[in-house]
Short mmCIF file of C-alpha atoms and ligand atoms in Angstrom, two decimals:
data_model
loop_
_atom_site.label_atom_id
_atom_site.label_comp_id
_atom_site.label_asym_id
_atom_site.label_seq_id
_atom_site.Cartn_x
_atom_site.Cartn_y
_atom_site.Cartn_z
CA MET A 12 6.36 46.75 87.43
CA ALA A 13 4.09 45.72 90.28
CA LEU A 14 5.80 47.92 92.83
CA ASN A 15 5.60 50.90 90.52
CA ILE A 16 1.90 50.55 90.40
CA LEU A 17 1.62 50.24 94.14
CA ARG A 18 3.60 53.43 94.59
CA ARG A 19 1.51 55.30 92.08
CA MET A 20 -1.59 53.94 93.69
CA ARG A 21 -0.56 55.08 97.16
CA ALA A 22 0.11 58.55 95.77
CA THR A 23 -3.31 58.86 94.20
CA HIS A 24 -5.44 56.95 96.69
CA THR A 25 -4.89 58.44 100.09
CA ASP A 26 -8.29 57.48 101.45
CA THR A 27 -7.74 54.19 103.24
CA THR A 28 -11.32 53.74 104.40
CA GLY A 29 -12.15 52.36 100.99
CA PRO A 30 -15.15 52.93 98.79
CA ALA A 31 -18.63 53.24 100.18
CA GLY A 32 -19.85 50.72 97.63
CA ILE A 33 -22.34 51.06 94.86
CA GLY A 34 -25.50 52.95 95.59
CA GLY A 35 -24.06 54.31 98.83
CA LEU A 36 -24.38 51.02 100.72
CA PRO A 37 -22.14 50.94 103.79
CA ARG A 38 -18.83 49.16 103.38
CA ALA A 39 -19.34 45.51 104.29
CA ALA A 40 -17.41 44.24 107.30
CA ASP A 41 -15.05 41.32 106.76
CA GLY A 42 -16.96 38.07 106.86
CA GLU A 43 -20.31 39.64 105.98
CA VAL A 44 -22.14 37.63 103.31
CA LEU A 45 -22.33 39.73 100.17
CA LEU A 46 -23.51 37.24 97.63
CA ALA A 47 -25.27 33.93 98.12
CA ALA A 48 -26.61 31.10 95.99
CA ASP A 49 -29.25 28.89 97.60
CA GLY A 50 -30.17 25.66 95.88
CA LEU A 51 -29.20 27.23 92.58
CA THR A 52 -30.09 25.10 89.59
CA LYS A 53 -29.61 26.05 85.96
CA SER A 54 -30.65 24.19 82.84
CA TYR A 55 -30.31 25.15 79.22
CA ALA A 56 -32.83 24.22 76.60
CA GLY A 57 -31.74 21.19 74.57
CA ALA A 58 -33.38 19.68 71.50
CA ASP A 59 -35.36 17.39 73.79
CA GLY A 60 -36.15 19.37 76.93
CA GLU A 61 -33.98 20.88 79.58
CA LEU A 62 -30.33 19.90 80.05
CA PRO A 63 -29.12 20.44 83.60
CA VAL A 64 -25.83 22.34 83.90
CA LEU A 65 -25.88 23.30 87.59
CA ALA A 66 -27.71 21.36 90.29
CA GLY A 67 -28.32 22.54 93.84
CA ILE A 68 -25.43 24.95 94.33
CA ASP A 69 -25.19 26.49 97.82
CA LEU A 70 -22.47 29.11 98.04
CA ASP A 71 -21.73 32.22 100.12
CA ILE A 72 -19.28 34.93 99.05
CA ARG A 73 -18.13 36.99 102.03
CA ALA A 74 -16.47 40.38 102.29
CA GLY A 75 -12.70 40.13 102.52
CA GLU A 76 -12.28 36.90 100.60
CA ILE A 77 -11.17 35.68 97.20
CA VAL A 78 -13.08 32.60 96.12
CA ALA A 79 -11.88 30.47 93.20
CA LEU A 80 -14.38 28.39 91.24
CA LEU A 81 -12.35 25.54 89.82
CA GLY A 82 -13.49 22.83 87.46
CA LYS A 83 -12.95 21.11 84.16
CA SER A 84 -14.07 22.80 81.02
CA GLY A 85 -17.85 22.46 80.71
CA SER A 86 -18.44 21.99 84.44
CA GLY A 87 -20.58 25.12 84.57
CA LYS A 88 -18.15 27.67 86.06
CA SER A 89 -19.08 30.47 83.67
CA THR A 90 -22.76 29.62 84.05
CA LEU A 91 -22.48 29.88 87.83
CA LEU A 92 -20.63 33.19 87.56
CA ARG A 93 -23.26 34.60 85.21
CA CYS A 94 -26.05 33.52 87.56
CA LEU A 95 -24.27 35.21 90.49
CA ALA A 96 -23.88 38.37 88.42
CA GLY A 97 -27.56 38.25 87.50
CA LEU A 98 -26.73 38.15 83.79
CA ILE A 99 -28.82 35.00 83.35
CA PRO A 100 -31.68 33.84 85.56
CA ALA A 101 -31.54 30.69 87.69
CA SER A 102 -33.88 27.86 86.69
CA SER A 103 -34.67 27.31 90.34
CA GLY A 104 -33.23 28.37 93.68
CA ALA A 105 -32.14 31.92 94.41
CA VAL A 106 -29.22 34.30 94.21
CA THR A 107 -29.17 37.07 96.81
CA TYR A 108 -26.99 40.16 97.02
CA ARG A 109 -26.73 41.65 100.50
CA GLY A 110 -29.79 39.71 101.51
CA LYS A 111 -31.95 40.85 98.58
CA ARG A 112 -33.07 38.35 95.99
CA LEU A 113 -31.83 39.18 92.50
CA THR A 114 -34.32 39.73 89.74
CA GLY A 115 -31.96 41.18 87.15
CA ALA A 116 -28.34 42.28 86.80
CA ASN A 117 -26.57 42.27 90.15
CA PRO A 118 -25.85 45.90 91.13
CA GLY A 119 -22.95 44.80 93.34
CA THR A 120 -20.83 43.00 90.76
CA ALA A 121 -18.69 43.80 87.74
CA MET A 122 -17.18 41.27 85.39
CA VAL A 123 -13.78 40.73 83.78
CA PHE A 124 -13.87 38.41 80.78
CA GLN A 125 -11.26 36.05 79.36
CA THR A 126 -11.58 37.67 75.95
CA PHE A 127 -11.39 41.21 77.37
CA ALA A 128 -14.64 42.23 75.60
CA LEU A 129 -13.44 45.73 74.74
CA LEU A 130 -15.10 47.94 72.17
CA PRO A 131 -12.50 48.42 69.41
CA TRP A 132 -13.81 51.79 68.28
CA LEU A 133 -13.44 53.33 71.75
CA THR A 134 -10.22 54.50 73.41
CA VAL A 135 -8.95 53.05 76.68
CA GLN A 136 -10.47 55.98 78.58
CA GLN A 137 -13.83 55.56 76.83
CA ASN A 138 -13.85 51.80 77.35
CA VAL A 139 -13.24 52.28 81.06
CA GLU A 140 -15.93 54.94 81.34
CA LEU A 141 -18.41 52.56 79.75
CA GLY A 142 -19.05 50.79 83.03
CA LEU A 143 -20.06 54.06 84.68
CA GLU A 144 -22.11 55.28 81.76
CA ALA A 145 -24.31 52.23 82.09
CA ARG A 146 -24.90 53.18 85.72
CA GLY A 147 -25.89 56.74 84.88
CA VAL A 148 -22.84 58.56 86.28
CA ALA A 149 -22.40 62.17 85.01
CA PRO A 150 -19.63 62.80 82.40
CA ALA A 151 -17.24 64.79 84.63
CA ALA A 152 -17.40 62.25 87.48
CA ARG A 153 -17.04 59.47 84.96
CA ALA A 154 -13.87 60.93 83.50
CA GLU A 155 -12.32 61.45 86.91
CA ALA A 156 -13.14 57.95 88.15
CA ALA A 157 -11.82 56.43 84.94
CA VAL A 158 -8.52 58.29 85.27
CA GLN A 159 -8.15 56.91 88.81
CA ALA A 160 -8.94 53.34 87.76
CA ILE A 161 -6.55 53.62 84.80
CA ASP A 162 -3.87 54.85 87.15
CA LEU A 163 -4.53 52.14 89.71
CA ILE A 164 -4.13 49.35 87.19
CA GLY A 165 -0.99 50.72 85.53
CA LEU A 166 -2.49 52.05 82.34
CA ASP A 167 -1.64 55.73 82.64
CA GLY A 168 -0.18 56.97 79.41
CA PHE A 169 -2.50 54.69 77.44
CA GLU A 170 -5.71 56.72 77.94
CA SER A 171 -6.11 57.69 74.30
CA ALA A 172 -4.91 54.41 72.80
CA TYR A 173 -7.26 52.07 70.98
CA PRO A 174 -7.45 48.38 72.00
CA LYS A 175 -5.76 47.19 68.80
CA GLU A 176 -2.64 49.21 69.69
CA LEU A 177 -2.29 47.35 73.01
CA SER A 178 -0.64 44.08 73.98
CA GLY A 179 -2.82 41.34 75.47
CA GLY A 180 -1.72 42.21 78.98
CA MET A 181 -2.55 45.88 78.51
CA ARG A 182 -5.92 45.00 77.00
CA GLN A 183 -6.80 42.92 80.01
CA ARG A 184 -5.77 45.82 82.24
CA VAL A 185 -8.47 47.81 80.46
CA GLY A 186 -10.85 44.97 81.31
CA PHE A 187 -9.86 45.24 84.96
CA ALA A 188 -10.07 49.03 85.01
CA ARG A 189 -13.52 48.96 83.45
CA ALA A 190 -14.73 46.58 86.16
CA LEU A 191 -12.95 48.30 89.05
CA VAL A 192 -14.09 51.80 88.08
CA VAL A 193 -17.60 51.03 89.34
CA GLU A 194 -16.11 49.92 92.68
CA PRO A 195 -18.17 46.74 92.77
CA ASP A 196 -18.64 44.94 96.07
CA VAL A 197 -17.71 41.73 94.30
CA LEU A 198 -15.34 41.57 91.34
CA MET A 199 -16.14 38.63 89.07
CA MET A 200 -13.41 37.27 86.84
CA ASP A 201 -13.96 34.56 84.25
CA GLU A 202 -10.57 33.03 83.43
CA PRO A 203 -9.05 36.51 83.18
CA PHE A 204 -5.50 35.26 82.57
CA SER A 205 -6.22 32.34 80.22
CA ALA A 206 -5.80 34.30 77.01
CA LEU A 207 -2.47 35.80 78.08
CA ASP A 208 1.00 34.38 77.64
CA VAL A 209 2.55 32.80 80.74
CA LEU A 210 4.77 35.71 81.78
CA THR A 211 2.15 38.38 81.20
CA ALA A 212 -0.38 36.37 83.17
CA GLU A 213 2.10 35.91 85.99
CA ASN A 214 2.89 39.61 86.13
CA LEU A 215 -0.76 40.64 86.14
CA ARG A 216 -1.66 38.11 88.85
CA GLY A 217 1.15 39.42 91.01
CA GLU A 218 0.04 43.03 90.62
CA LEU A 219 -3.54 42.22 91.43
CA MET A 220 -2.54 40.31 94.54
CA GLU A 221 -0.39 43.20 95.71
CA LEU A 222 -3.30 45.57 95.24
CA TRP A 223 -5.61 43.20 97.09
CA GLU A 224 -3.19 42.73 99.96
CA SER A 225 -2.58 46.46 100.25
CA GLY A 226 -6.20 46.72 101.37
CA GLN A 227 -6.94 49.47 98.88
CA PHE A 228 -8.51 47.36 96.18
CA PRO A 229 -11.80 49.10 95.41
CA THR A 230 -13.81 45.90 95.86
CA ARG A 231 -14.73 43.78 98.90
CA ALA A 232 -14.57 40.29 97.46
CA VAL A 233 -13.41 38.50 94.34
CA VAL A 234 -14.85 35.46 92.59
CA LEU A 235 -12.30 33.98 90.22
CA VAL A 236 -13.25 31.33 87.69
CA THR A 237 -10.31 29.22 86.62
CA HIS A 238 -9.32 25.77 85.43
CA ASN A 239 -5.76 26.34 86.65
CA ILE A 240 -5.16 24.72 90.05
CA GLU A 241 -1.96 26.61 90.76
CA GLU A 242 -3.66 29.91 90.04
CA ALA A 243 -6.44 29.00 92.46
CA VAL A 244 -4.02 28.01 95.24
CA LEU A 245 -1.92 31.11 94.60
CA MET A 246 -4.77 33.61 94.74
CA ALA A 247 -7.77 32.26 96.62
CA ASP A 248 -8.77 32.06 100.26
CA ARG A 249 -11.26 29.37 99.38
CA ILE A 250 -11.35 26.98 96.43
CA VAL A 251 -14.67 25.55 95.34
CA VAL A 252 -14.24 22.53 93.04
CA LEU A 253 -17.13 21.89 90.68
CA GLY A 254 -17.93 18.43 89.34
CA SER A 255 -19.52 18.01 85.91
CA ARG A 256 -22.86 16.96 84.46
CA PRO A 257 -24.62 18.50 86.17
CA GLY A 258 -22.31 20.90 88.01
CA THR A 259 -22.34 20.41 91.77
CA ILE A 260 -19.87 21.47 94.43
CA ARG A 261 -17.59 18.49 94.76
CA GLU A 262 -15.38 19.85 97.49
CA THR A 263 -14.36 23.13 99.14
CA PHE A 264 -10.80 23.85 100.28
CA GLU A 265 -9.87 26.58 102.76
CA VAL A 266 -6.44 27.71 101.57
CA GLY A 267 -5.17 29.37 104.76
CA LEU A 268 -1.61 29.97 103.45
CA ASP A 269 0.19 33.23 104.24
CA ARG A 270 0.53 35.80 101.47
CA PRO A 271 2.50 36.33 99.38
CA ARG A 272 2.43 32.61 98.84
CA ASP A 273 5.53 30.52 98.50
CA ARG A 274 5.08 28.09 95.63
CA GLN A 275 8.08 26.10 96.79
CA SER A 276 6.67 25.46 100.25
CA ALA A 277 5.55 21.97 101.20
CA ALA A 278 2.13 23.29 102.26
CA PHE A 279 1.59 24.88 98.84
CA GLU A 280 2.52 21.71 96.99
CA ASP A 281 0.49 19.55 99.33
CA LEU A 282 -2.63 21.61 98.68
CA ILE A 283 -2.05 21.45 94.92
CA ASP A 284 -1.87 17.67 95.20
CA ARG A 285 -5.07 17.48 97.23
CA VAL A 286 -6.96 19.67 94.80
CA TYR A 287 -5.60 17.64 91.88
CA ARG A 288 -6.84 14.48 93.49
CA THR A 289 -10.31 15.94 93.85
CA MET A 290 -10.37 17.00 90.23
CA THR A 291 -8.97 13.81 88.76
CA GLY A 292 -10.19 11.46 91.45
CA ARG A 293 -13.32 9.46 91.40
CA ALA A 294 -15.08 11.18 94.26
CA LYS A 295 -17.95 9.13 95.69
CA GLU A 296 -20.53 11.86 95.21
CA SER A 297 -19.71 11.97 91.52
CA ARG A 298 -20.89 8.40 91.00
CA ILE A 299 -23.86 9.53 88.99
CA PRO A 300 -24.76 8.68 85.43
CA GLY A 301 -22.81 10.93 83.14
CA ARG A 302 -19.45 10.61 84.80
CA THR A 303 -17.59 8.42 82.34
CA GLU A 304 -15.58 6.65 84.97
CA ALA A 305 -18.54 6.06 87.26
CA VAL A 306 -20.41 3.73 84.94
CA GLU A 307 -19.56 0.05 84.94
CA THR A 308 -18.34 -1.08 81.55
CA GLU A 309 -21.33 -3.28 80.74
CA LYS A 310 -23.83 -0.55 81.68
CA ARG A 311 -22.24 2.12 79.51
CA THR A 312 -24.36 3.76 76.86
CA ALA A 313 -23.79 6.74 74.63
CA ALA A 314 -26.24 8.60 76.89
CA ASN A 315 -24.35 8.09 80.14
CA THR A 316 -20.80 7.98 78.78
CA PRO A 317 -19.82 11.14 76.94
CA LEU A 318 -16.72 10.93 74.76
CA PRO A 319 -13.94 13.18 75.97
CA THR A 320 -12.39 15.65 73.54
CA ALA A 321 -9.23 13.67 72.81
CA SER A 322 -7.59 12.88 69.49
CA VAL A 323 -5.92 9.55 68.79
CA ASP A 324 -2.62 11.41 68.43
CA GLY A 325 -3.03 13.06 71.80
CA LEU A 326 -3.99 9.95 73.74
CA SER A 327 -1.30 7.86 72.01
CA GLY A 328 1.26 10.49 72.92
CA LEU A 329 0.20 10.36 76.55
CA ALA A 330 0.28 6.55 76.59
CA GLU A 331 3.83 6.59 75.19
CA LEU A 332 4.94 9.14 77.72
CA VAL A 333 3.60 7.05 80.59
CA ALA A 334 5.20 3.93 79.10
CA HIS A 335 8.58 5.68 79.10
CA ARG A 336 8.07 6.34 82.80
CA GLY A 337 7.62 2.65 83.51
CA GLY A 338 3.85 2.59 83.07
CA ARG A 339 3.00 4.92 85.96
CA PHE A 340 2.88 8.70 86.11
CA ASP A 341 1.86 11.06 88.86
CA LEU A 342 -0.73 13.32 87.25
CA PRO A 343 0.28 16.60 88.93
CA ASP A 344 3.90 15.94 87.89
CA LEU A 345 2.79 15.04 84.41
CA ALA A 346 0.96 18.31 83.81
CA ASP A 347 3.84 20.18 85.40
CA ASP A 348 6.51 18.47 83.28
CA LEU A 349 4.63 19.15 80.10
CA GLY A 350 3.80 22.72 81.06
CA LEU A 351 0.16 21.83 80.56
CA GLU A 352 -2.94 22.64 82.48
CA ILE A 353 -5.45 20.21 83.86
CA ASP A 354 -7.89 20.93 81.05
CA ASP A 355 -5.34 19.78 78.53
CA VAL A 356 -4.55 16.53 80.29
CA LEU A 357 -7.82 15.30 81.78
CA PRO A 358 -9.67 14.60 78.52
CA LEU A 359 -6.72 12.45 77.42
CA VAL A 360 -6.72 10.64 80.78
CA ASP A 361 -10.48 10.07 80.51
CA ALA A 362 -9.98 8.74 76.97
CA LEU A 363 -7.28 6.26 78.02
CA GLU A 364 -9.53 5.04 80.85
CA LEU A 365 -12.55 4.72 78.61
CA LEU A 366 -10.54 2.67 76.13
CA GLY A 367 -9.23 0.43 78.89
CA LEU A 368 -5.69 1.55 78.14
CA ALA A 369 -5.09 3.08 81.58
CA THR A 370 -6.59 3.39 85.03
CA VAL A 371 -6.34 6.18 87.58
CA SER A 372 -5.58 5.45 91.19
CA GLU A 373 -5.17 8.33 93.63
CA ASP A 374 -3.23 10.74 91.45
CA ASP A 375 -1.34 8.15 89.46
CA LEU A 376 -2.09 7.25 85.89
CA LEU A 377 -1.35 3.55 85.31
CA LEU A 378 -1.17 1.84 81.93
CA THR A 379 -3.07 -1.43 81.71
CA GLU A 380 -1.58 -4.43 79.91
CA ARG A 381 -3.45 -3.44 76.78
CA GLY A 382 -2.20 0.13 77.20
CA THR A 383 1.40 -0.99 77.54
CA THR A 384 1.17 -3.08 74.36
CA PHE A 385 -0.56 -0.20 72.58
CA ALA A 386 2.18 2.25 73.54
CA GLY A 387 4.93 -0.04 72.29
CA ALA A 388 3.22 -1.16 69.08
CA ASP A 389 3.97 -0.19 65.48
CA VAL A 390 1.28 1.64 63.51
CA GLN A 391 -0.57 -1.40 62.15
CA GLN A 392 -0.55 -3.22 65.46
CA SER A 393 -1.56 -0.09 67.33
CA LYS A 394 -4.51 0.44 64.97
CA LYS A 395 -5.64 -3.12 65.68
CA ILE A 396 -5.44 -2.72 69.44
CA PHE A 397 -7.16 0.62 69.20
CA ALA A 398 -9.96 -0.84 67.05
CA GLU A 399 -10.62 -3.56 69.64
CA ALA A 400 -10.67 -1.01 72.44
CA ALA A 401 -12.85 1.45 70.53
CA GLN A 402 -15.55 -1.19 69.86
CA ASP A 403 -16.38 -1.03 73.57
CA VAL A 404 -16.77 2.74 73.52
CA PRO A 405 -20.54 3.37 73.41
CA LEU A 406 -20.72 6.09 70.76
CA VAL A 407 -18.24 4.31 68.47
CA ARG A 408 -20.19 1.08 68.97
CA LEU A 409 -23.47 2.89 68.29
CA ILE A 410 -22.17 4.26 65.01
CA THR A 411 -20.63 0.94 63.94
CA THR A 412 -23.68 -1.20 64.73
CA SER A 413 -26.09 1.31 63.18
CA LEU A 414 -24.03 1.29 59.99
CA ARG A 415 -23.97 -2.52 59.93
CA GLN A 416 -27.74 -2.64 60.23
CA ASN A 417 -28.18 -0.25 57.36
CA PRO A 418 -28.27 -2.02 53.98
CA GLU A 419 -26.24 0.75 52.32
CA GLY A 420 -23.70 0.81 55.12
CA SER A 421 -23.99 4.57 55.37
CA LEU A 422 -25.89 7.04 57.55
CA ARG A 423 -26.20 10.81 57.80
CA ALA A 424 -24.43 12.45 60.75
CA GLY A 425 -27.77 14.10 61.53
CA PHE A 426 -29.11 10.72 62.61
CA PHE A 427 -26.54 10.44 65.40
CA ARG A 428 -26.85 14.13 66.21
CA ASP A 429 -30.56 13.65 66.83
CA LEU A 430 -29.98 10.60 69.00
CA LEU A 431 -27.44 12.43 71.15
CA ALA A 432 -29.47 15.63 71.34
CA HIS A 433 -31.72 13.93 73.88
CA HIS A 434 -28.86 13.89 76.35
CA TYR A 435 -26.39 16.62 75.46
CA THR A 436 -26.22 20.24 74.33
CA SER A 437 -25.55 20.82 70.63
CA GLU A 438 -22.00 21.93 71.45
CA GLN A 439 -21.35 18.69 73.35
CA VAL A 440 -22.89 16.65 70.52
CA ALA A 441 -20.59 18.31 67.98
CA GLN A 442 -17.52 17.71 70.14
CA GLN A 443 -18.39 14.06 70.73
CA LEU A 444 -19.04 13.36 67.07
CA GLU A 445 -15.71 14.92 66.21
CA THR A 446 -13.96 12.56 68.62
CA ALA A 447 -15.99 9.56 67.42
CA THR A 448 -15.06 10.40 63.83
CA ASP A 449 -11.35 10.59 64.66
CA TRP A 450 -11.41 7.35 66.65
CA GLY A 451 -13.52 5.43 64.12
CA ARG A 452 -11.34 6.51 61.21
CA TYR A 453 -8.14 5.51 62.97
CA ALA A 454 -9.65 2.17 63.98
CA GLU A 455 -10.79 1.74 60.35
CA LEU A 456 -14.31 1.00 61.56
CA TYR A 457 -15.97 3.69 59.49
CA SER A 458 -15.14 6.74 57.43
CA PHE A 459 -16.79 10.13 57.37
CA ASP A 460 -17.49 12.43 54.43
CA ALA A 461 -17.78 16.04 55.50
CA ASP A 462 -19.87 16.66 52.41
CA PRO A 463 -22.63 15.27 52.56
CA GLN A 464 -22.00 14.70 56.30
CA GLU A 465 -22.19 10.95 56.05
CA TYR A 466 -20.69 8.02 57.93
CA ARG A 467 -19.81 4.95 55.88
CA LEU A 468 -18.83 1.51 57.10
CA ASP A 469 -15.24 0.55 56.38
CA GLU A 470 -15.05 -2.61 54.25
CA SER A 471 -12.87 -4.36 56.77
CA ALA A 472 -15.42 -3.69 59.52
CA GLU A 473 -18.48 -5.03 57.70
CA GLN A 474 -18.38 -8.39 59.44
CA PRO A 475 -18.89 -8.25 63.19
CA GLY A 476 -15.72 -9.40 64.87
CA ALA A 477 -13.70 -8.88 61.69
N1 ADP B 30 -26.13 29.40 76.37
C1 ADP B 30 -26.00 28.08 76.43
N2 ADP B 30 -26.89 27.24 75.84
C2 ADP B 30 -26.78 25.90 75.93
N3 ADP B 30 -25.79 25.27 76.59
C3 ADP B 30 -24.87 26.03 77.20
C4 ADP B 30 -24.91 27.47 77.15
N4 ADP B 30 -23.86 27.95 77.85
C5 ADP B 30 -23.19 26.88 78.32
N5 ADP B 30 -23.79 25.72 77.92
C6 ADP B 30 -23.37 24.36 78.27
O1 ADP B 30 -23.34 24.28 79.68
C7 ADP B 30 -22.21 23.56 80.12
C8 ADP B 30 -21.40 24.40 81.07
O2 ADP B 30 -20.85 25.49 80.36
P1 ADP B 30 -19.96 26.61 81.04
O3 ADP B 30 -20.73 27.21 82.17
O4 ADP B 30 -19.50 27.51 79.99
O5 ADP B 30 -18.77 25.74 81.64
P2 ADP B 30 -17.27 26.16 82.02
O6 ADP B 30 -17.22 27.65 82.16
O7 ADP B 30 -17.00 25.43 83.30
O8 ADP B 30 -16.40 25.66 80.91
C9 ADP B 30 -21.46 23.16 78.87
O9 ADP B 30 -21.79 21.84 78.59
C10 ADP B 30 -21.96 24.08 77.81
O10 ADP B 30 -21.95 23.43 76.57
MG1 MG B 31 -16.13 29.03 81.15
#
């Protein structure tokens, strides 16, 4: 499939000097800074003032390179990408494109979205032309450019199809064609393969890399947002790892491996391991309030210790798996064995750590004594151990003690939502309460009625220490 497209592309694109760039700007030489963030900070409005998402990001995107922005879910990757594209303004600091400070949409970028973002009532051809229409290109030129982009990305034959007639892979090709048709200096991609099945994603990645390597990709740089480490190592020249709350650049890796990249090579695997360690590890610069693992147990509060999105079933499953491996599991291997991505595993790892059921050292996950007992216990015993552990988790403790102090033993969820709103976005508050509900129910500390949104103390938990 990939080679077919290359051949077709060579037949239709004979001009090897490449595009002149949007607005007739000269083609940037390799290494020239196209896009830069200087001290970029972004906050969103919370119920109680501004909630920082990005803090002091300095980043250059140069012609000739693919840069991957890698980070856990919620670390601010999409926010950073949107700021670079000028779709949302920075709170402070600046974004510049070719040396000019942005004040609105970046004229040098085009975006590919995870969810494709196609208009269902338009054909493939019309969807692709959309990007040019917005830039005021005349109809005839639009049609011609769209046909070329459609050809380049392997969509010829599908011009008059509607999105609903297409497979996921073909839909995302429309997303690519629509972005490439404007020949942006910098192509921005926000998890473009995440919504596709494994094989489709693999095929599309391969085709894009072949196009890029052929030197005829109609764009000078790529910024790829991903939470998939292997994807980053496979595609990028540089990997920028973001830490969370607020998002800062934790570490930058120069990839420096020859293309096409050999996944079996020792250098490839070694880099994956190093990036994993940065993402799972407790980097010194991340020792700020808000990083669960950075706060000493006795100083933990619901404000500085967010609950990870992890169900009791999920974290118990992980504990059992590690127990079967003798109480120790290499995290990169673990994700690999399970066919999972880092985003799936890390919240469970954070949860086990927070509950004192496991610790992380280097890239190994180690069960504690309590964790080992928990993994081997029957349901009743496991509930008991879990209840003990959960009492030390700030949000669970907050809910339990608040309920004990209330004469009726019940409180509206809104009460806790308001308390948390001082420190988290509403989305984060909702996620944390969902976890706290699951954990508290399993521990039989409290129950929750969805209607009327009320927490109620469990009888067995009415006496402290019971
Ligand atoms: N429009 C918004 N309003 C308020 N909070 C937001 C908004 N967009 C994102 N956030 C919050 O900012 C944080 C970073 O989000 P995002 O940039 O989407 O991260 P990522 O792409 O790395 O998953 C998250 O906690 C998210 O809840
Ligand atoms: Mg995102």
